[in-house]
CSV table of C-alpha atoms and ligand atoms in Angstrom, one decimal:
chain,number,residue,atom,x,y,z
A,53,MET,CA,13.1,150.1,70.3
A,54,ALA,CA,16.1,150.0,71.8
A,55,ASN,CA,18.4,147.1,70.1
A,56,ARG,CA,19.0,143.2,72.1
A,57,VAL,CA,21.5,140.6,71.9
A,58,ALA,CA,20.1,139.3,68.3
A,59,LEU,CA,21.3,139.0,65.0
A,60,ASP,CA,20.4,141.0,61.9
A,61,GLN,CA,19.2,144.2,63.8
A,62,GLU,CA,19.2,147.7,62.3
A,63,LEU,CA,21.8,149.9,63.4
A,64,PRO,CA,21.2,151.3,67.1
A,65,ASP,CA,19.3,154.3,67.7
A,66,ILE,CA,22.2,156.5,69.8
A,67,SER,CA,20.3,159.9,69.8
A,68,GLU,CA,20.5,160.0,73.8
A,69,SER,CA,24.4,159.4,73.2
A,70,GLN,CA,24.7,161.7,70.5
A,71,ALA,CA,22.6,164.6,72.4
A,72,LEU,CA,25.6,164.3,75.8
A,73,TRP,CA,28.6,164.6,73.3
A,74,GLU,CA,26.8,167.6,72.3
A,75,ARG,CA,26.9,168.9,75.6
A,76,ALA,CA,30.6,167.3,76.6
A,77,ALA,CA,32.1,168.6,73.6
A,78,ARG,CA,31.3,172.2,74.5
A,79,LEU,CA,32.6,171.8,77.9
A,80,ILE,CA,34.8,168.7,78.3
A,81,PRO,CA,38.0,168.9,76.1
A,82,CYS,CA,38.8,165.7,74.4
A,83,GLY,CA,35.4,164.9,76.1
A,84,THR,CA,36.8,161.5,77.3
A,85,GLN,CA,38.5,161.5,80.6
A,86,THR,CA,39.6,157.8,79.1
A,87,LEU,CA,41.3,158.0,75.1
A,88,ALA,CA,40.2,154.5,75.1
A,89,LYS,CA,36.8,155.2,75.8
A,90,GLY,CA,36.2,158.6,74.0
A,91,PRO,CA,34.6,158.7,70.3
A,92,THR,CA,38.2,158.4,68.9
A,93,GLN,CA,37.7,154.3,69.2
A,94,TYR,CA,34.1,154.1,67.8
A,95,VAL,CA,32.4,154.8,64.4
A,96,ASP,CA,31.0,158.3,65.1
A,97,GLY,CA,27.6,158.6,64.0
A,98,VAL,CA,27.1,154.8,64.6
A,99,ALA,CA,27.9,153.3,68.1
A,100,PRO,CA,26.8,154.8,71.3
A,101,LYS,CA,29.2,157.2,73.5
A,102,TYR,CA,27.3,156.2,77.1
A,103,LEU,CA,26.9,152.9,79.1
A,104,ALA,CA,24.5,153.7,81.7
A,105,ARG,CA,24.5,150.1,83.1
A,106,GLY,CA,26.5,146.8,82.9
A,107,LYS,CA,25.9,143.2,84.2
A,108,GLY,CA,28.4,139.9,84.0
A,109,CYS,CA,29.4,140.7,80.4
A,110,ARG,CA,26.2,142.9,79.2
A,111,VAL,CA,26.4,146.8,79.1
A,112,TRP,CA,23.1,149.0,78.1
A,113,ASP,CA,23.8,152.3,76.5
A,114,VAL,CA,22.0,155.4,77.6
A,115,ASP,CA,19.4,154.6,74.7
A,116,GLY,CA,18.8,151.3,76.4
A,117,ASN,CA,20.8,149.0,73.3
A,118,GLU,CA,22.2,145.8,74.7
A,119,PHE,CA,25.6,144.8,74.1
A,120,ILE,CA,27.8,141.8,74.7
A,121,ASP,CA,30.6,143.7,75.8
A,122,LEU,CA,34.3,142.7,74.4
A,123,THR,CA,36.3,145.8,76.0
A,124,MET,CA,35.3,145.5,80.0
A,125,ALA,CA,36.0,149.2,81.2
A,126,VAL,CA,39.5,148.6,78.6
A,127,GLY,CA,40.7,145.9,81.3
A,128,PRO,CA,39.7,146.2,84.8
A,129,VAL,CA,36.0,144.0,84.7
A,130,VAL,CA,37.8,140.8,84.8
A,131,LEU,CA,34.6,138.9,86.5
A,132,GLY,CA,32.1,140.5,85.0
A,133,TYR,CA,30.1,144.1,85.9
A,134,GLY,CA,28.2,143.5,89.5
A,135,HIS,CA,30.1,140.2,89.9
A,136,PRO,CA,27.7,139.6,93.6
A,137,SER,CA,30.6,138.7,95.8
A,138,VAL,CA,32.8,141.3,94.7
A,139,ASP,CA,29.5,143.9,95.0
A,140,ARG,CA,28.5,142.6,98.6
A,141,ALA,CA,32.2,143.3,99.5
A,142,ILE,CA,31.5,147.0,98.5
A,143,ALA,CA,28.3,147.5,99.6
A,144,GLU,CA,28.9,145.8,103.3
A,145,GLN,CA,32.3,148.0,103.6
A,146,LEU,CA,30.1,150.9,103.1
A,147,GLU,CA,28.4,150.8,105.8
A,148,SER,CA,31.7,151.2,108.2
A,149,GLY,CA,32.5,154.0,105.9
A,150,ILE,CA,35.0,154.9,102.5
A,151,THR,CA,37.7,156.7,104.0
A,152,PHE,CA,39.1,157.4,107.2
A,153,SER,CA,41.6,159.0,109.3
A,154,LEU,CA,43.6,156.5,110.3
A,155,MET,CA,44.9,153.7,108.1
A,156,HIS,CA,42.3,150.5,107.6
A,157,PRO,CA,42.9,146.9,108.3
A,158,LEU,CA,42.1,146.3,104.7
A,159,GLU,CA,45.6,147.4,103.6
A,160,VAL,CA,47.1,144.8,105.7
A,161,GLU,CA,44.7,141.9,104.8
A,162,VAL,CA,45.3,142.8,101.2
A,163,ALA,CA,48.7,143.2,101.2
A,164,GLU,CA,49.1,140.0,102.9
A,165,LEU,CA,46.9,138.4,100.0
A,166,ILE,CA,48.6,140.0,97.6
A,167,ARG,CA,52.6,138.9,98.8
A,168,ARG,CA,50.2,135.2,98.9
A,169,VAL,CA,49.5,135.4,95.1
A,170,VAL,CA,51.8,137.6,93.5
A,171,PRO,CA,55.8,136.2,92.9
A,172,GLY,CA,58.1,138.4,94.0
A,173,ALA,CA,56.1,140.4,96.5
A,174,GLU,CA,58.4,140.6,99.9
A,175,SER,CA,56.8,144.2,99.9
A,176,VAL,CA,53.7,145.8,99.0
A,177,ARG,CA,51.9,149.5,98.5
A,178,PHE,CA,48.6,150.7,96.9
A,179,SER,CA,47.8,153.4,95.5
A,180,LYS,CA,44.5,154.4,92.9
A,181,THR,CA,46.4,154.4,88.4
A,182,GLY,CA,48.5,152.5,86.9
A,183,CYS,CA,50.9,155.4,86.0
A,184,ASP,CA,50.6,156.5,90.1
A,185,VAL,CA,52.6,153.0,90.5
A,186,THR,CA,55.0,153.0,87.6
A,187,SER,CA,56.2,156.4,88.6
A,188,ALA,CA,56.5,155.4,91.9
A,189,ALA,CA,58.5,152.4,90.6
A,190,VAL,CA,60.6,154.3,88.0
A,191,ARG,CA,61.4,156.9,90.6
A,192,LEU,CA,62.5,154.1,93.6
A,193,ALA,CA,65.0,152.7,90.6
A,194,ARG,CA,66.9,155.9,90.1
A,195,ALA,CA,66.9,156.4,93.9
A,196,TYR,CA,68.0,153.1,94.4
A,197,THR,CA,70.6,153.0,91.4
A,198,GLY,CA,71.9,156.8,91.8
A,199,ARG,CA,70.8,156.7,87.4
A,200,ASP,CA,68.5,158.4,85.5
A,201,LYS,CA,68.4,156.7,82.8
A,202,VAL,CA,65.2,154.6,81.9
A,203,LEU,CA,64.4,152.4,79.1
A,204,CYS,CA,61.0,151.4,78.4
A,205,CYS,CA,58.6,149.4,76.0
A,206,GLY,CA,54.9,149.6,76.1
A,207,TYR,CA,52.4,152.1,77.5
A,208,HIS,CA,53.1,153.0,80.7
A,209,GLY,CA,50.9,156.0,81.5
A,210,TRP,CA,50.1,159.6,81.3
A,211,HIS,CA,53.7,161.2,83.3
A,212,ASP,CA,56.2,163.0,82.1
A,213,TRP,CA,59.0,160.3,82.3
A,214,TYR,CA,57.4,158.5,79.8
A,215,ILE,CA,54.8,160.8,77.6
A,216,GLY,CA,58.0,162.5,76.8
A,217,THR,CA,58.5,159.4,74.3
A,218,THR,CA,55.5,159.9,72.5
A,219,SER,CA,54.1,162.3,69.9
A,220,ARG,CA,51.8,163.7,72.2
A,221,ARG,CA,54.2,165.2,74.9
A,222,ALA,CA,53.7,168.8,74.8
A,223,GLY,CA,54.1,170.6,78.0
A,224,VAL,CA,57.0,167.3,79.2
A,225,PRO,CA,60.3,169.8,79.8
A,226,LEU,CA,62.7,168.7,77.2
A,227,ALA,CA,65.3,167.6,80.4
A,228,SER,CA,62.6,164.9,81.3
A,229,ARG,CA,62.3,163.9,77.7
A,230,GLY,CA,66.0,163.2,77.4
A,231,LEU,CA,66.0,160.6,80.3
A,232,THR,CA,63.6,157.9,78.5
A,233,GLU,CA,64.3,155.4,75.6
A,234,VAL,CA,62.0,153.7,73.7
A,235,PHE,CA,63.2,150.0,73.1
A,236,PRO,CA,61.2,147.5,70.8
A,237,TYR,CA,60.1,144.4,72.3
A,238,ASN,CA,61.8,140.8,71.7
A,239,ASP,CA,64.6,142.8,70.3
A,240,LEU,CA,67.8,141.7,73.0
A,241,PHE,CA,69.8,143.3,70.2
A,242,SER,CA,68.5,146.4,70.6
A,243,LEU,CA,68.4,146.9,74.2
A,244,LEU,CA,71.8,145.7,75.3
A,245,GLU,CA,72.9,148.5,72.8
A,246,MET,CA,70.8,150.7,75.2
A,247,LEU,CA,71.3,149.2,78.5
A,248,ASP,CA,74.7,150.8,80.3
A,249,ASP,CA,75.9,151.5,83.4
A,250,GLN,CA,73.5,154.9,83.4
A,251,THR,CA,70.2,152.9,82.8
A,252,ALA,CA,68.4,153.1,86.3
A,253,CYS,CA,65.6,150.6,85.6
A,254,VAL,CA,64.5,149.0,81.9
A,255,ILE,CA,60.8,148.6,82.3
A,256,LEU,CA,58.0,146.7,80.1
A,257,GLU,CA,55.1,145.2,79.3
A,258,PRO,CA,56.0,141.8,79.9
A,259,MET,CA,53.3,140.4,77.0
A,260,ILE,CA,51.4,142.7,75.1
A,261,PHE,CA,49.8,140.1,71.9
A,262,GLU,CA,53.3,139.7,70.9
A,263,ARG,CA,55.0,136.3,72.7
A,264,PRO,CA,57.7,136.9,74.4
A,265,ASP,CA,60.7,134.8,72.7
A,266,PRO,CA,61.8,131.8,74.8
A,267,ASP,CA,64.6,133.2,77.3
A,268,TYR,CA,63.7,137.0,76.0
A,269,LEU,CA,62.6,137.6,79.6
A,270,ARG,CA,65.0,135.7,81.8
A,271,VAL,CA,67.8,137.1,79.7
A,272,LEU,CA,66.6,140.6,80.1
A,273,LYS,CA,67.0,140.0,83.8
A,274,ARG,CA,70.8,138.9,83.8
A,275,ALA,CA,71.3,141.7,81.5
A,276,CYS,CA,69.7,144.0,83.9
A,277,GLU,CA,71.5,142.8,86.9
A,278,ALA,CA,75.1,142.6,85.1
A,279,ALA,CA,74.2,146.3,84.4
A,280,GLY,CA,73.4,146.8,87.9
A,281,ALA,CA,69.6,148.3,86.2
A,282,LEU,CA,66.7,147.1,88.2
A,283,LEU,CA,64.2,145.3,85.9
A,284,ILE,CA,60.2,146.1,86.3
A,285,PHE,CA,57.4,144.9,84.9
A,286,ASP,CA,54.3,146.8,83.9
A,287,GLU,CA,51.6,144.0,84.6
A,288,MET,CA,48.7,146.1,84.1
A,289,TRP,CA,47.3,144.0,81.4
A,290,THR,CA,48.9,140.7,82.3
A,291,GLY,CA,48.3,141.1,86.5
A,292,PHE,CA,45.5,138.7,87.6
A,293,ARG,CA,44.7,137.7,84.3
A,294,ALA,CA,47.9,136.1,82.4
A,295,ALA,CA,47.9,134.1,85.6
A,296,LEU,CA,46.5,134.6,89.0
A,297,GLY,CA,49.9,135.6,89.6
A,298,GLY,CA,50.7,137.1,86.8
A,299,ALA,CA,53.1,137.6,83.4
A,300,GLN,CA,56.0,136.7,86.7
A,301,GLN,CA,53.8,133.5,87.6
A,302,ARG,CA,53.4,132.5,84.0
A,303,PHE,CA,56.3,132.9,82.5
A,304,ASP,CA,58.7,132.3,85.4
A,305,VAL,CA,60.7,135.0,85.8
A,306,THR,CA,60.7,137.3,88.6
A,307,ALA,CA,61.2,141.1,88.2
A,308,ASP,CA,62.4,143.6,90.9
A,309,LEU,CA,59.5,145.7,91.4
A,310,ALA,CA,55.8,144.7,89.4
A,311,CYS,CA,52.8,147.4,88.9
A,312,PHE,CA,49.2,146.4,89.0
A,313,SER,CA,45.9,147.8,88.2
A,314,LYS,CA,43.1,147.3,86.2
A,315,ALA,CA,42.2,143.8,86.8
A,316,VAL,CA,43.2,143.9,91.2
A,317,ALA,CA,39.3,145.4,92.1
A,318,ASN,CA,37.0,144.5,89.1
A,319,GLY,CA,36.3,148.0,88.3
A,320,MET,CA,37.2,149.8,91.4
A,321,PRO,CA,40.5,152.4,91.1
A,322,LEU,CA,43.0,150.8,92.9
A,323,SER,CA,46.7,149.9,92.1
A,324,VAL,CA,49.5,147.8,93.6
A,325,LEU,CA,53.3,148.7,93.8
A,326,SER,CA,55.4,144.9,94.7
A,327,GLY,CA,58.7,143.8,94.5
A,328,ARG,CA,61.6,143.5,96.4
A,329,ALA,CA,62.0,144.4,99.7
A,330,ASP,CA,65.6,146.1,100.0
A,331,VAL,CA,64.3,148.1,96.7
A,332,MET,CA,60.4,149.5,98.1
A,333,ARG,CA,62.4,149.7,101.7
A,334,LEU,CA,63.6,153.3,100.8
A,335,LEU,CA,60.0,154.8,100.8
A,336,GLU,CA,60.2,154.2,104.6
A,337,ASP,CA,62.4,157.8,103.9
A,338,ASP,CA,64.1,159.3,101.2
A,339,VAL,CA,61.7,158.3,98.2
A,340,PHE,CA,57.9,160.5,98.7
A,341,PHE,CA,55.4,158.3,97.8
A,342,PHE,CA,51.9,159.2,99.2
A,343,THR,CA,48.6,160.1,98.1
A,344,THR,CA,45.3,161.0,100.6
A,345,PHE,CA,43.4,158.5,98.9
A,346,GLY,CA,45.5,155.5,98.8
A,347,GLY,CA,44.4,153.5,101.0
A,348,GLU,CA,40.3,154.2,100.5
A,349,ALA,CA,38.5,150.9,101.7
A,350,LEU,CA,36.2,150.5,99.6
A,351,SER,CA,38.3,149.8,96.3
A,352,LEU,CA,40.8,147.3,98.6
A,353,ALA,CA,37.1,145.8,99.8
A,354,ALA,CA,36.9,144.7,95.9
A,355,ALA,CA,40.3,143.8,95.5
A,356,LYS,CA,40.2,141.6,98.5
A,357,ALA,CA,36.8,139.8,96.9
A,358,THR,CA,38.4,139.6,93.7
A,359,ILE,CA,41.8,138.1,93.9
A,360,GLU,CA,39.9,135.5,95.8
A,361,ALA,CA,36.8,134.9,93.7
A,362,LEU,CA,39.8,135.2,90.9
A,363,ARG,CA,41.3,132.6,93.1
A,364,ASP,CA,38.4,130.3,93.8
A,365,LEU,CA,36.6,130.1,90.6
A,366,ASP,CA,40.1,129.6,88.7
A,367,VAL,CA,39.2,132.7,86.3
A,368,PRO,CA,42.9,132.6,84.6
A,369,ALA,CA,41.8,129.0,83.5
A,370,ARG,CA,38.3,130.0,82.4
A,371,LEU,CA,39.6,132.8,80.1
A,372,GLU,CA,42.2,130.8,78.8
A,373,GLY,CA,39.8,128.7,77.1
A,374,SER,CA,36.8,130.8,76.0
A,375,GLY,CA,40.1,133.1,75.0
A,376,ARG,CA,41.5,130.4,72.5
A,377,GLN,CA,37.7,129.7,71.7
A,378,LEU,CA,37.3,132.6,70.7
A,379,ILE,CA,40.8,133.5,69.2
A,380,ASP,CA,40.6,130.1,67.0
A,381,GLY,CA,36.6,130.6,66.2
A,382,TYR,CA,37.9,134.1,64.9
A,383,ASN,CA,41.0,133.4,62.9
A,384,ALA,CA,38.4,130.2,61.2
A,385,LEU,CA,36.1,132.4,60.0
A,386,ALA,CA,38.8,134.9,58.6
A,387,ALA,CA,40.0,131.7,56.4
A,388,LYS,CA,35.9,130.5,55.3
A,389,HIS,CA,35.8,134.3,54.1
A,390,GLY,CA,39.1,134.6,52.3
A,391,LEU,CA,40.3,137.0,54.2
A,392,GLY,CA,44.2,135.9,55.2
A,393,HIS,CA,45.4,139.4,56.4
A,394,THR,CA,43.1,139.8,59.5
A,395,ARG,CA,43.3,137.2,62.4
A,396,ALA,CA,43.3,137.0,65.8
A,397,SER,CA,46.4,136.8,68.2
A,398,GLY,CA,47.9,137.4,72.1
A,399,LEU,CA,46.6,135.8,75.0
A,400,PRO,CA,43.8,134.2,75.8
A,401,CYS,CA,42.5,136.5,78.3
A,402,ARG,CA,43.6,139.7,75.9
A,403,ALA,CA,43.6,139.2,72.4
A,404,LEU,CA,43.9,141.5,69.3
A,405,VAL,CA,42.7,141.1,66.3
A,406,SER,CA,44.3,143.3,63.5
A,407,PHE,CA,44.3,144.5,59.9
A,408,ASP,CA,47.4,144.2,57.3
A,409,ALA,CA,46.7,146.9,54.9
A,410,VAL,CA,47.2,144.9,51.9
A,411,ALA,CA,44.1,144.7,51.8
A,412,GLY,CA,42.9,147.9,52.7
A,413,ASP,CA,42.4,150.7,54.7
A,414,PRO,CA,43.2,149.0,58.3
A,415,LEU,CA,40.7,151.4,60.1
A,416,LEU,CA,38.5,151.3,57.3
A,417,GLN,CA,38.6,147.8,57.9
A,418,LYS,CA,38.2,148.0,61.6
A,419,SER,CA,35.4,150.6,61.3
A,420,LEU,CA,33.1,148.3,58.9
A,421,VAL,CA,33.7,145.3,61.4
A,422,GLN,CA,32.6,147.2,64.6
A,423,GLN,CA,29.3,148.8,62.4
A,424,GLU,CA,28.6,145.3,62.2
A,425,LEU,CA,29.0,144.1,65.0
A,426,LEU,CA,26.8,146.7,66.6
A,427,ARG,CA,23.6,145.3,64.2
A,428,HIS,CA,24.4,142.5,66.0
A,429,GLY,CA,25.0,143.7,69.7
A,430,VAL,CA,28.5,143.3,70.2
A,431,LEU,CA,30.0,146.3,71.2
A,432,TRP,CA,33.8,146.2,70.5
A,433,THR,CA,37.2,148.1,69.5
A,434,GLY,CA,39.4,145.3,68.2
A,435,PHE,CA,40.1,143.5,71.3
A,436,HIS,CA,38.8,140.4,73.2
A,437,ASN,CA,39.3,141.6,76.8
A,438,LEU,CA,37.5,138.9,78.1
A,439,SER,CA,35.8,137.7,81.2
A,440,TYR,CA,34.9,135.0,84.0
A,441,ALA,CA,31.0,136.3,82.3
A,442,HIS,CA,31.6,135.5,79.3
A,443,GLY,CA,29.7,132.5,79.0
A,444,THR,CA,29.6,129.3,75.9
A,445,ASP,CA,26.1,131.8,74.8
A,446,GLU,CA,28.3,134.9,74.4
A,447,ILE,CA,31.1,133.2,72.6
A,448,GLU,CA,29.6,131.7,70.4
A,449,HIS,CA,27.1,134.8,69.6
A,450,VAL,CA,30.4,136.8,69.3
A,451,LEU,CA,31.4,134.5,66.4
A,452,ALA,CA,28.2,133.8,64.7
A,453,ALA,CA,28.3,137.9,64.7
A,454,TYR,CA,31.9,137.7,63.6
A,455,ASP,CA,30.7,135.3,60.9
A,456,ARG,CA,28.3,138.2,59.4
A,457,ALA,CA,30.7,140.8,59.9
A,458,LEU,CA,33.5,139.7,57.9
A,459,SER,CA,31.2,138.5,55.4
A,460,VAL,CA,30.5,142.5,54.7
A,461,LEU,CA,34.0,142.9,55.0
A,462,ALA,CA,34.6,140.1,52.3
A,463,ALA,CA,32.6,141.6,50.0
A,464,ALA,CA,33.5,145.1,50.6
A,465,LEU,CA,37.0,144.4,49.9
A,466,ASP,CA,35.5,142.6,47.0
A,467,THR,CA,33.7,145.4,45.4
A,468,ARG,CA,36.1,148.3,46.5
A,469,GLN,CA,33.4,150.0,48.6
A,470,LEU,CA,34.7,149.8,52.0
A,471,ALA,CA,34.9,153.8,53.3
A,472,ALA,CA,30.8,153.9,51.1
A,473,ARG,CA,29.8,150.8,53.6
A,474,LEU,CA,30.4,153.1,56.3
A,475,ARG,CA,27.4,155.4,57.7
A,476,GLY,CA,29.3,157.0,60.0
A,477,ARG,CA,33.3,158.7,61.1
A,478,PRO,CA,35.9,155.9,60.8
A,479,VAL,CA,38.1,155.4,63.8
A,480,GLN,CA,40.9,156.5,64.9
A,481,PRO,CA,44.3,154.9,65.6
A,482,VAL,CA,44.6,153.6,69.3
A,483,PHE,CA,47.2,155.9,71.2
A,484,ARG,CA,49.5,153.2,72.1
A,485,LYS,CA,52.8,154.2,69.3
A,486,THR,CA,55.8,155.4,71.3
A,487,THR,CA,56.8,157.4,68.0
B,201,LIG,C1,50.3,148.4,80.8
B,201,LIG,C2,49.3,150.3,81.2
B,201,LIG,N1,50.9,150.4,81.8
B,201,LIG,C3,50.1,152.1,82.6
B,201,LIG,C4,48.6,152.3,82.6
B,201,LIG,C5,48.6,153.6,83.2
B,201,LIG,O1,47.5,153.4,84.0
B,201,LIG,P1,46.3,154.7,84.2
B,201,LIG,O2,45.1,154.6,83.5
B,201,LIG,O3,45.7,153.4,85.3
B,201,LIG,O4,47.2,155.1,84.4
B,201,LIG,C6,48.2,151.5,81.7
B,201,LIG,C7,46.8,152.1,81.1
B,201,LIG,O5,46.2,151.8,79.6
B,201,LIG,C8,48.6,150.5,80.9
B,201,LIG,O6,47.9,150.1,80.0
C-alpha cells in the first residue's frame, strides 16, 4: 500500500519510479532536464524519482505515495500546487488561446503590475527562463558600458558567460571564460580589488543563505556607480518571496537591473527583466533579446493571478512566520539531540539545513536525514522552500518528522553507523559551487 503523510512508516514502495528511471537512463542524458530534480539529489533506491501530482504543499509520486513537499518544484510554486485563482486564470486564458501572431494585452497588464510592486522597474521585459534574463542583463550592461568584464556571485544559469566560471565548463570558449570572474559574498575588500574600469557589471544573488552584512549591498551599489559599472540583482530566489518587491524592497537597495523567474507565475514558465529605463532602452535598437514564447499568454495570466494573490494574501509575511517556525524548530531539535553541528539558516521563506564535517561526512548525514524523512511522508533535499500552502499542521508534521530523523542521525553518529544505516546510494553535492 502507498505511504501517506504519516509518521513511522516503512520506506515507500518506489517500483514505478524505478521502472521509469530504467527507461530514462537509456534515453535522456543525465535522466533529467533540471539537475536539482534529478536522482543525484535523492538517496538512490530509496527516494521516489517521479512525481505525478501536487495539491497545496502535498505531492504524490507515480507509486501513489504522498509527501509534504519542502522543495516546491525548486522554487516556483510559492502559493502551492493548483492554487485556485492561478489555475482559474490559466484555464480561462486557455479558452482564448496560448500564444498568438500579435502581442497580447497581458504583456502590458503584467508589465504594469510589476512596475507597481518591484522597486526600480521603470522598464520591463519578459522571457521564459532565469538564464534568459540574467544573460540579457549582462548583455545590456556590456552594451551600456562598452566593457566586457563581468563579476558574479551565486548561480546564474547555463549560458557561456556564467557557466564558464564553474567546473562544468566544457564547450565554453576560452575567450568567454576569461571575461567573467567570481567574487565571494559579503567580502567587499575582494570585490573592490576586482572592480575596475573594465567592469561592465556586478551581478549577484542579493542573498542566498547568508545575510548581507549591514550596508553590504548599499556599498556595493556605490562602488559600482564609482567604477561606472552596472549593479544587477539576480532575484530568482528572493523575488516575490523575500518581500513582494523582492530583495530590493527587503534590503532597501535598488539595483540598475533586476532579474526574476521562479515564483513570479507559481510554476508557469516566465522570467522578467526589469530596471532603469535608460539602460533597458538599448533593447529597442542595439541589443537583441527576442524569443518566440516571450509573450506566451498562459504564463502571463498565471503571473497576473500569482502576483495579485501574493499581494492580497500577504504571502511574504506568512512565509516569514511559518519559515521562522521551521528554522527555530529545527535548531531546537538539533540541540535536543545533541547535534550542535547541524543547523537551519537563511531567510524564513528559503532556508538551508547544513551539516558540518566534524561529526561525519555531511552528504551521508544529509542522506540519512532525507531517508528517514521519507518514512514520515516528507520530501526534502536540505531546503525549506516554503509556500502559502504550508499551514500549521504541515509545519508541525515536518517538525515531528525532523525529531525522529534527527534521533536516528544522532544514534548513527554515536555508533559510527552512518553509512550502514543508509538503504541506498547517498546524495551528491548540490551543483552551485563556482570552483
Ligand atoms: C539564482 C538563480 N539564477 C538563475 C537561475 C537560472 O534559471 P533557469 O534555470 O530558469 O534558467 C537559477 C536557477 O535555479 C537560479 O537559482
